[in-house]
């Protein structure tokens, strides 16, 4: 089965949009999804940035929030413009790697995104994360202990290094088995198309007023 790697950061509004629909879209396309949590902070730091460009450029940030609000409405998702953006997703990312070991990374990641951008909850709060872990059938205390282990910390650092090597500069990003990279939630369908065909398929667009 073709695969696509879904690289996401829990601080990313657009990663939330992709996470909400990637499994349904991938299943329809016959593509398996590999969930890849990572941190954008080190990627930004390598470019000399101390925070998200959506923060340093107010006009861009304002446009992003309005765009995400529209996209959430179209997808039927709740929307909260959170304070303190971007939120600290370090512990959540480590826990996602732990959840992956139990085959629960997808439901846990979706739960984190919905708690954050759908309900405005603080995903750096251990109590919030404990609730989300329990909701997807995981033992919170065991997960926290595993997340603090050298192995999980090393895996998250390695993921960041791999993201940099792959040329990733933002989230969400999608990487197909042949190394083709697509950036942005609005490129998900193209990434799935490429994963299946090794290229983008031509779409028939009818002239105005005509039906294809």
Coordinates of C-alpha atoms in Angstrom, one line a residue, residues 68-153:
X68 CA -8.5 29.0 9.9
X69 CA -11.8 30.1 11.2
X70 CA -13.3 29.8 7.7
X71 CA -11.7 26.4 7.1
X72 CA -13.0 25.1 10.5
X73 CA -16.5 26.3 9.6
X74 CA -16.3 24.5 6.2
X75 CA -15.2 21.3 8.0
X76 CA -17.7 21.6 10.8
X77 CA -15.0 21.9 13.4
X78 CA -15.2 24.1 16.6
X79 CA -12.8 27.0 16.5
X80 CA -11.1 29.0 19.3
X81 CA -8.5 31.7 18.7
X82 CA -6.2 30.7 21.6
X83 CA -4.3 33.1 23.7
X84 CA -0.5 32.7 24.0
X85 CA 0.0 31.3 20.5
X86 CA 2.0 29.3 19.8
X87 CA 1.4 26.9 22.7
X88 CA 4.2 24.7 24.0
X89 CA 3.8 21.3 22.4
X90 CA 6.9 19.6 23.7
X91 CA 5.3 17.2 26.2
X92 CA 2.4 16.5 23.8
X93 CA 4.9 15.6 21.1
X94 CA 6.8 13.2 23.3
X95 CA 3.5 11.7 24.4
X96 CA 2.5 11.3 20.8
X97 CA 5.6 9.1 20.3
X98 CA 4.6 7.1 23.3
X99 CA 1.0 6.7 21.9
X100 CA 2.5 5.6 18.7
X101 CA 4.1 2.6 20.5
X102 CA 0.6 1.5 21.4
X103 CA -0.9 2.2 18.0
X104 CA -2.9 5.2 19.4
X105 CA -1.0 8.1 17.9
X106 CA -3.8 9.2 15.5
X107 CA -6.6 9.4 18.1
X108 CA -4.3 11.0 20.6
X109 CA -3.0 13.6 18.2
X110 CA -6.5 14.5 17.1
X111 CA -7.6 14.8 20.7
X112 CA -4.8 17.2 21.4
X113 CA -5.6 19.3 18.4
X114 CA -9.3 19.4 19.3
X115 CA -8.6 20.3 22.9
X116 CA -6.3 23.1 21.9
X117 CA -7.9 24.7 18.9
X118 CA -11.4 23.5 19.4
X119 CA -11.8 24.1 23.1
X120 CA -8.9 26.4 24.0
X121 CA -7.3 24.1 26.6
X122 CA -3.7 24.4 27.5
X123 CA -1.8 21.4 25.9
X124 CA 1.2 22.0 28.1
X125 CA -0.9 21.2 31.2
X126 CA -0.3 17.7 32.4
X127 CA -3.8 17.5 33.8
X128 CA -5.2 18.2 30.3
X129 CA -2.9 15.7 28.7
X130 CA -3.7 13.1 31.3
X131 CA -7.4 13.5 30.4
X132 CA -6.7 13.1 26.7
X133 CA -4.6 10.0 27.2
X134 CA -7.3 8.4 29.3
X135 CA -9.9 9.3 26.7
X136 CA -8.0 7.3 24.1
X137 CA -7.5 4.3 26.4
X138 CA -3.9 4.9 27.6
X139 CA -2.6 4.9 31.1
X140 CA -1.6 8.6 31.8
X141 CA 1.1 7.8 34.5
X142 CA 2.7 5.1 32.4
X143 CA 2.7 7.4 29.4
X144 CA 4.2 10.3 31.3
X145 CA 7.0 8.1 32.7
X146 CA 7.8 6.8 29.2
X147 CA 7.7 10.3 27.7
X148 CA 10.4 11.3 30.2
X149 CA 12.7 8.5 29.2
X150 CA 15.9 9.1 27.3
X151 CA 14.7 7.0 24.4
X152 CA 11.6 9.1 23.7
X153 CA 13.5 12.4 24.1

